[in-house]
PDB file of C-alpha atoms in Angstrom:
ATOM      1  CA  MET A 453       0.000   0.000   0.000  1.00 54.00           C
ATOM      2  CA  GLY A 454       2.829   2.372   0.730  1.00 64.00           C
ATOM      3  CA  LYS A 455       4.393   1.813  -2.679  1.00 71.00           C
ATOM      4  CA  GLU A 456       1.102   2.494  -4.496  1.00 73.00           C
ATOM      5  CA  PHE A 457       0.649   5.698  -2.491  1.00 69.00           C
ATOM      6  CA  LYS A 458       4.133   6.924  -3.489  1.00 72.00           C
ATOM      7  CA  VAL A 459       3.462   6.183  -7.179  1.00 73.00           C
ATOM      8  CA  LYS A 460       0.116   8.019  -7.069  1.00 78.00           C
ATOM      9  CA  ARG A 461       1.754  10.925  -5.251  1.00 81.00           C
ATOM     10  CA  LYS A 462       4.551  11.149  -7.850  1.00 83.00           C
ATOM     11  CA  TRP A 463       1.955  10.904 -10.636  1.00 86.00           C
ATOM     12  CA  LYS A 464      -0.126  13.745  -9.119  1.00 86.00           C
ATOM     13  CA  PHE A 465       2.995  15.855  -8.615  1.00 88.00           C
ATOM     14  CA  CYS A 466       4.064  15.274 -12.236  1.00 89.00           C
ATOM     15  CA  CYS A 467       0.588  16.221 -13.526  1.00 89.00           C
ATOM     16  CA  ALA A 468       0.495  19.339 -11.348  1.00 91.00           C
ATOM     17  CA  VAL A 469       3.932  20.514 -12.543  1.00 91.00           C
ATOM     18  CA  THR A 470       2.968  19.843 -16.182  1.00 93.00           C
ATOM     19  CA  ALA A 471      -0.315  21.742 -15.790  1.00 93.00           C
ATOM     20  CA  ILE A 472       1.466  24.710 -14.166  1.00 93.00           C
ATOM     21  CA  LEU A 473       4.102  24.683 -16.924  1.00 93.00           C
ATOM     22  CA  ILE A 474       1.405  24.655 -19.647  1.00 94.00           C
ATOM     23  CA  ILE A 475      -0.423  27.542 -17.952  1.00 94.00           C
ATOM     24  CA  VAL A 476       2.807  29.583 -17.656  1.00 94.00           C
ATOM     25  CA  ILE A 477       3.674  28.958 -21.324  1.00 93.00           C
ATOM     26  CA  ALA A 478       0.122  29.912 -22.393  1.00 91.00           C
ATOM     27  CA  VAL A 479       0.250  33.139 -20.343  1.00 91.00           C
ATOM     28  CA  VAL A 480       3.662  34.039 -21.803  1.00 88.00           C
ATOM     29  CA  LEU A 481       2.475  33.372 -25.381  1.00 82.00           C
ATOM     30  CA  VAL A 482      -0.715  35.397 -24.902  1.00 82.00           C
ATOM     31  CA  THR A 483       1.276  38.255 -23.351  1.00 81.00           C
ATOM     32  CA  LEU A 484       3.752  38.209 -26.241  1.00 76.00           C
ATOM     33  CA  ALA A 485       0.933  38.096 -28.787  1.00 70.00           C
ATOM     34  CA  PHE A 486      -0.668  41.242 -27.336  1.00 72.00           C
ATOM     35  CA  THR A 487       2.572  43.147 -26.753  1.00 72.00           C
ATOM     36  CA  LEU A 488       5.725  42.220 -28.616  1.00 67.00           C
ATOM     37  CA  PHE A 489       4.184  40.438 -31.626  1.00 68.00           C
ATOM     38  CA  LYS A 490       1.164  42.718 -31.998  1.00 70.00           C
ATOM     39  CA  PRO A 491       1.367  44.091 -35.534  1.00 67.00           C
ATOM     40  CA  LYS A 492       2.322  47.750 -35.702  1.00 70.00           C
ATOM     41  CA  ASP A 493       1.591  49.998 -38.640  1.00 66.00           C
ATOM     42  CA  PRO A 494       4.707  50.604 -40.700  1.00 68.00           C
ATOM     43  CA  LYS A 495       5.924  54.169 -40.753  1.00 69.00           C
ATOM     44  CA  ILE A 496       6.173  55.614 -44.237  1.00 67.00           C
ATOM     45  CA  ILE A 497       8.716  58.399 -44.314  1.00 67.00           C
ATOM     46  CA  PRO A 498       8.672  60.515 -47.476  1.00 64.00           C
ATOM     47  CA  GLN A 499      12.270  60.941 -48.597  1.00 66.00           C
ATOM     48  CA  SER A 500      11.636  63.026 -51.645  1.00 65.00           C
ATOM     49  CA  VAL A 501       9.156  63.829 -54.310  1.00 68.00           C
ATOM     50  CA  THR A 502      11.171  65.192 -57.182  1.00 68.00           C
ATOM     51  CA  LEU A 503       9.659  67.024 -60.101  1.00 66.00           C
ATOM     52  CA  GLU A 504      11.779  65.581 -62.902  1.00 68.00           C
ATOM     53  CA  GLY A 505      10.103  67.447 -65.702  1.00 66.00           C
ATOM     54  CA  PHE A 506       7.175  69.662 -66.497  1.00 66.00           C
ATOM     55  CA  ARG A 507       6.105  70.441 -70.040  1.00 67.00           C
ATOM     56  CA  LEU A 508       2.811  72.057 -70.899  1.00 65.00           C
ATOM     57  CA  VAL A 509       1.411  73.454 -74.138  1.00 65.00           C
ATOM     58  CA  VAL A 510      -1.922  75.216 -73.689  1.00 62.00           C
ATOM     59  CA  PHE A 511      -2.667  76.387 -77.255  1.00 65.00           C
ATOM     60  CA  PRO A 512      -4.194  75.096 -79.570  1.00 68.00           C
ATOM     61  CA  SER A 513      -4.958  72.169 -77.237  1.00 66.00           C
ATOM     62  CA  ILE A 514      -3.647  71.198 -73.827  1.00 65.00           C
ATOM     63  CA  THR A 515      -0.795  68.702 -74.135  1.00 66.00           C
ATOM     64  CA  GLY A 516       2.317  67.854 -72.164  1.00 69.00           C
ATOM     65  CA  ASN A 517       3.254  65.895 -69.111  1.00 71.00           C
ATOM     66  CA  LEU A 518       4.449  66.067 -65.528  1.00 72.00           C
ATOM     67  CA  SER A 519       7.141  63.606 -64.396  1.00 75.00           C
ATOM     68  CA  LEU A 520       7.506  62.805 -60.699  1.00 74.00           C
ATOM     69  CA  GLU A 521      10.021  60.588 -58.915  1.00 77.00           C
ATOM     70  CA  LEU A 522       8.565  59.360 -55.620  1.00 74.00           C
ATOM     71  CA  ALA A 523      10.884  57.943 -52.948  1.00 75.00           C
ATOM     72  CA  VAL A 524       9.783  56.773 -49.506  1.00 73.00           C
ATOM     73  CA  THR A 525      11.326  54.782 -46.687  1.00 78.00           C
ATOM     74  CA  VAL A 526       9.169  52.101 -45.079  1.00 75.00           C
ATOM     75  CA  ASP A 527      10.107  51.558 -41.419  1.00 78.00           C
ATOM     76  CA  ASN A 528       8.974  48.039 -40.476  1.00 76.00           C
ATOM     77  CA  ARG A 529       8.717  48.160 -36.672  1.00 76.00           C
ATOM     78  CA  ASN A 530       7.425  44.587 -36.444  1.00 75.00           C
ATOM     79  CA  TYR A 531       9.272  41.416 -35.461  1.00 77.00           C
ATOM     80  CA  GLY A 532       8.171  39.800 -38.709  1.00 77.00           C
ATOM     81  CA  GLY A 533       9.352  40.389 -42.259  1.00 80.00           C
ATOM     82  CA  PHE A 534       6.868  41.377 -44.952  1.00 79.00           C
ATOM     83  CA  ASP A 535       7.078  39.816 -48.441  1.00 81.00           C
ATOM     84  CA  TYR A 536       4.834  41.736 -50.832  1.00 80.00           C
ATOM     85  CA  ASP A 537       3.769  41.016 -54.414  1.00 84.00           C
ATOM     86  CA  ASN A 538       3.815  43.288 -57.475  1.00 86.00           C
ATOM     87  CA  SER A 539       1.500  46.218 -56.981  1.00 83.00           C
ATOM     88  CA  THR A 540       0.516  49.586 -58.398  1.00 83.00           C
ATOM     89  CA  ALA A 541       0.470  53.100 -56.958  1.00 82.00           C
ATOM     90  CA  TYR A 542      -2.470  55.198 -58.130  1.00 86.00           C
ATOM     91  CA  ILE A 543      -2.208  58.983 -58.486  1.00 86.00           C
ATOM     92  CA  ASN A 544      -5.414  61.044 -58.332  1.00 88.00           C
ATOM     93  CA  TYR A 545      -6.052  64.684 -59.109  1.00 87.00           C
ATOM     94  CA  ARG A 546      -9.215  66.019 -57.473  1.00 86.00           C
ATOM     95  CA  GLY A 547     -10.624  62.496 -57.238  1.00 84.00           C
ATOM     96  CA  ASN A 548      -9.859  61.487 -60.846  1.00 85.00           C
ATOM     97  CA  LEU A 549      -7.235  58.852 -61.679  1.00 86.00           C
ATOM     98  CA  VAL A 550      -4.458  60.519 -63.696  1.00 85.00           C
ATOM     99  CA  ALA A 551      -1.514  58.088 -63.428  1.00 83.00           C
ATOM    100  CA  GLU A 552      -0.386  54.654 -62.312  1.00 83.00           C
ATOM    101  CA  ALA A 553       3.084  53.574 -61.182  1.00 82.00           C
ATOM    102  CA  PRO A 554       4.163  49.920 -60.959  1.00 83.00           C
ATOM    103  CA  ILE A 555       5.836  48.700 -57.751  1.00 82.00           C
ATOM    104  CA  GLY A 556       7.862  45.486 -58.032  1.00 82.00           C
ATOM    105  CA  LYS A 557       7.645  42.704 -55.446  1.00 84.00           C
ATOM    106  CA  ASP A 558      10.158  42.827 -52.633  1.00 84.00           C
ATOM    107  CA  THR A 559      10.793  41.988 -48.970  1.00 83.00           C
ATOM    108  CA  ILE A 560      10.899  44.300 -45.981  1.00 82.00           C
ATOM    109  CA  ARG A 561      13.034  42.685 -43.288  1.00 84.00           C
ATOM    110  CA  PRO A 562      11.932  42.645 -39.624  1.00 82.00           C
ATOM    111  CA  ARG A 563      12.767  45.742 -37.572  1.00 83.00           C
ATOM    112  CA  SER A 564      14.435  47.490 -40.510  1.00 84.00           C
ATOM    113  CA  LYS A 565      13.974  50.294 -43.014  1.00 85.00           C
ATOM    114  CA  HIS A 566      13.411  49.750 -46.721  1.00 83.00           C
ATOM    115  CA  ASN A 567      13.532  52.276 -49.566  1.00 82.00           C
ATOM    116  CA  VAL A 568      10.847  52.182 -52.253  1.00 78.00           C
ATOM    117  CA  SER A 569      10.819  54.426 -55.310  1.00 79.00           C
ATOM    118  CA  ALA A 570       8.613  54.826 -58.356  1.00 77.00           C
ATOM    119  CA  SER A 571       8.530  57.072 -61.413  1.00 79.00           C
ATOM    120  CA  VAL A 572       5.223  58.554 -62.484  1.00 79.00           C
ATOM    121  CA  ILE A 573       4.276  60.358 -65.686  1.00 79.00           C
ATOM    122  CA  ILE A 574       1.064  62.376 -65.511  1.00 78.00           C
ATOM    123  CA  PHE A 575      -0.302  63.487 -68.858  1.00 75.00           C
ATOM    124  CA  ALA A 576      -1.700  67.016 -69.063  1.00 73.00           C
ATOM    125  CA  ASP A 577      -4.798  65.999 -71.010  1.00 74.00           C
ATOM    126  CA  ARG A 578      -5.930  63.909 -68.017  1.00 78.00           C
ATOM    127  CA  LEU A 579      -5.400  66.907 -65.736  1.00 77.00           C
ATOM    128  CA  ALA A 580      -7.166  69.259 -68.124  1.00 75.00           C
ATOM    129  CA  ALA A 581     -10.292  67.094 -68.020  1.00 78.00           C
ATOM    130  CA  ASP A 582     -10.980  68.578 -64.569  1.00 80.00           C
ATOM    131  CA  GLY A 583     -12.680  71.987 -64.564  1.00 81.00           C
ATOM    132  CA  ASN A 584     -10.283  73.349 -61.885  1.00 83.00           C
ATOM    133  CA  PHE A 585      -7.136  72.658 -63.922  1.00 80.00           C
ATOM    134  CA  LEU A 586      -6.649  76.216 -65.190  1.00 80.00           C
ATOM    135  CA  ASN A 587      -7.291  77.727 -61.739  1.00 86.00           C
ATOM    136  CA  ASP A 588      -4.636  75.434 -60.220  1.00 84.00           C
ATOM    137  CA  PHE A 589      -2.260  76.118 -63.098  1.00 81.00           C
ATOM    138  CA  PHE A 590      -2.499  79.895 -62.680  1.00 85.00           C
ATOM    139  CA  ALA A 591      -2.212  79.524 -58.887  1.00 87.00           C
ATOM    140  CA  GLY A 592       0.992  77.555 -59.516  1.00 85.00           C
ATOM    141  CA  VAL A 593       0.048  74.567 -57.302  1.00 87.00           C
ATOM    142  CA  PHE A 594      -1.271  71.098 -58.118  1.00 84.00           C
ATOM    143  CA  ASN A 595      -2.490  68.819 -55.320  1.00 87.00           C
ATOM    144  CA  PHE A 596      -2.448  65.075 -55.885  1.00 86.00           C
ATOM    145  CA  THR A 597      -3.214  62.052 -53.735  1.00 87.00           C
ATOM    146  CA  SER A 598      -1.556  58.690 -54.133  1.00 83.00           C
ATOM    147  CA  SER A 599      -2.740  55.368 -52.814  1.00 83.00           C
ATOM    148  CA  THR A 600      -0.936  52.057 -52.698  1.00 81.00           C
ATOM    149  CA  ARG A 601      -1.969  48.667 -51.378  1.00 80.00           C
ATOM    150  CA  LEU A 602       0.658  45.960 -50.913  1.00 78.00           C
ATOM    151  CA  GLN A 603      -0.543  42.358 -50.524  1.00 81.00           C
ATOM    152  CA  GLY A 604       1.785  39.723 -49.117  1.00 80.00           C
ATOM    153  CA  LYS A 605       2.789  37.599 -46.158  1.00 81.00           C
ATOM    154  CA  VAL A 606       4.225  38.380 -42.747  1.00 78.00           C
ATOM    155  CA  ASN A 607       6.880  35.938 -41.599  1.00 76.00           C
ATOM    156  CA  VAL A 608       7.552  35.861 -37.821  1.00 71.00           C
ATOM    157  CA  PHE A 609      10.721  33.956 -36.863  1.00 69.00           C
ATOM    158  CA  ASN A 610      10.169  31.579 -39.827  1.00 71.00           C
ATOM    159  CA  ILE A 611       7.437  29.920 -37.729  1.00 71.00           C
ATOM    160  CA  PHE A 612       4.258  31.910 -38.344  1.00 70.00           C
ATOM    161  CA  LYS A 613       3.331  32.976 -41.880  1.00 76.00           C
ATOM    162  CA  LEU A 614       0.218  35.140 -42.099  1.00 74.00           C
ATOM    163  CA  LYS A 615      -1.434  36.891 -45.028  1.00 78.00           C
ATOM    164  CA  ALA A 616      -1.244  40.646 -44.649  1.00 77.00           C
ATOM    165  CA  SER A 617      -1.879  43.840 -46.558  1.00 78.00           C
ATOM    166  CA  SER A 618      -0.398  47.250 -46.087  1.00 76.00           C
ATOM    167  CA  SER A 619      -2.024  50.357 -47.500  1.00 79.00           C
ATOM    168  CA  SER A 620      -0.643  53.854 -47.681  1.00 79.00           C
ATOM    169  CA  SER A 621      -1.886  57.175 -48.906  1.00 83.00           C
ATOM    170  CA  CYS A 622       0.053  60.348 -49.586  1.00 83.00           C
ATOM    171  CA  ASN A 623      -0.929  63.933 -50.230  1.00 86.00           C
ATOM    172  CA  ILE A 624       1.443  65.401 -52.827  1.00 83.00           C
ATOM    173  CA  THR A 625       1.727  69.113 -53.552  1.00 85.00           C
ATOM    174  CA  VAL A 626       3.580  70.197 -56.715  1.00 81.00           C
ATOM    175  CA  PHE A 627       4.744  73.817 -56.954  1.00 83.00           C
ATOM    176  CA  ILE A 628       5.076  74.774 -60.608  1.00 76.00           C
ATOM    177  CA  GLN A 629       7.094  77.998 -60.347  1.00 79.00           C
ATOM    178  CA  ASN A 630      10.061  76.631 -58.372  1.00 78.00           C
ATOM    179  CA  GLN A 631       9.451  73.087 -59.723  1.00 71.00           C
ATOM    180  CA  THR A 632       9.440  71.335 -56.343  1.00 74.00           C
ATOM    181  CA  ALA A 633       7.088  68.940 -54.624  1.00 75.00           C
ATOM    182  CA  ASP A 634       6.206  67.981 -51.031  1.00 76.00           C
ATOM    183  CA  SER A 635       4.342  64.996 -49.622  1.00 77.00           C
ATOM    184  CA  VAL A 636       2.769  63.710 -46.390  1.00 79.00           C
ATOM    185  CA  CYS A 637       2.001  59.976 -46.030  1.00 78.00           C
ATOM    186  CA  THR A 638       0.078  57.667 -43.701  1.00 77.00           C
ATOM    187  CA  SER A 639      -0.074  53.861 -43.609  1.00 74.00           C
ATOM    188  CA  LYS A 640      -1.950  50.884 -42.116  1.00 74.00           C
ATOM    189  CA  ILE A 641      -1.298  47.150 -41.942  1.00 71.00           C
ATOM    190  CA  ARG A 642      -3.932  44.395 -41.699  1.00 72.00           C
ATOM    191  CA  LEU A 643      -3.449  40.727 -40.919  1.00 67.00           C
TER     192      LEU A 643
END
């Protein structure tokens, strides 16, 4: 009887230690999931918006183009890398689509910064279709918005691979007289 009691006691002790260990591991994993591994929105830092060229002929018809070079740095503050597929940046003028810029697939490493650039050519006839074009032209300022959505996968420690999408939007102001441009961007990530 004494031997059976010791075996049962050891068995109960082993089960209790295992249960406590499982609870501690579960608490640690839940805590990490809501703190350290919680996805954070990437910071998009505009590096430069360069007006590469501006050519406009108003008479007899409006023709020409506006060439922009967009460069941003994506600061991935997450502990997982982001592999994104080919995508497109859309440029709008007063709500109307005026240009598209392809963005090639790439990887943003965990806790690092990544430079992304794209060249955009906006044709004047698309701008002129808007009734406010001449007012903006004579004021010397064009305001554009760009939107980009990157689809891909987040890879955390080569263990967890989750589908994710990151979207960003930028307000771009082009000053015609001194041929410069400024931009302000925001971004979001969804798992």
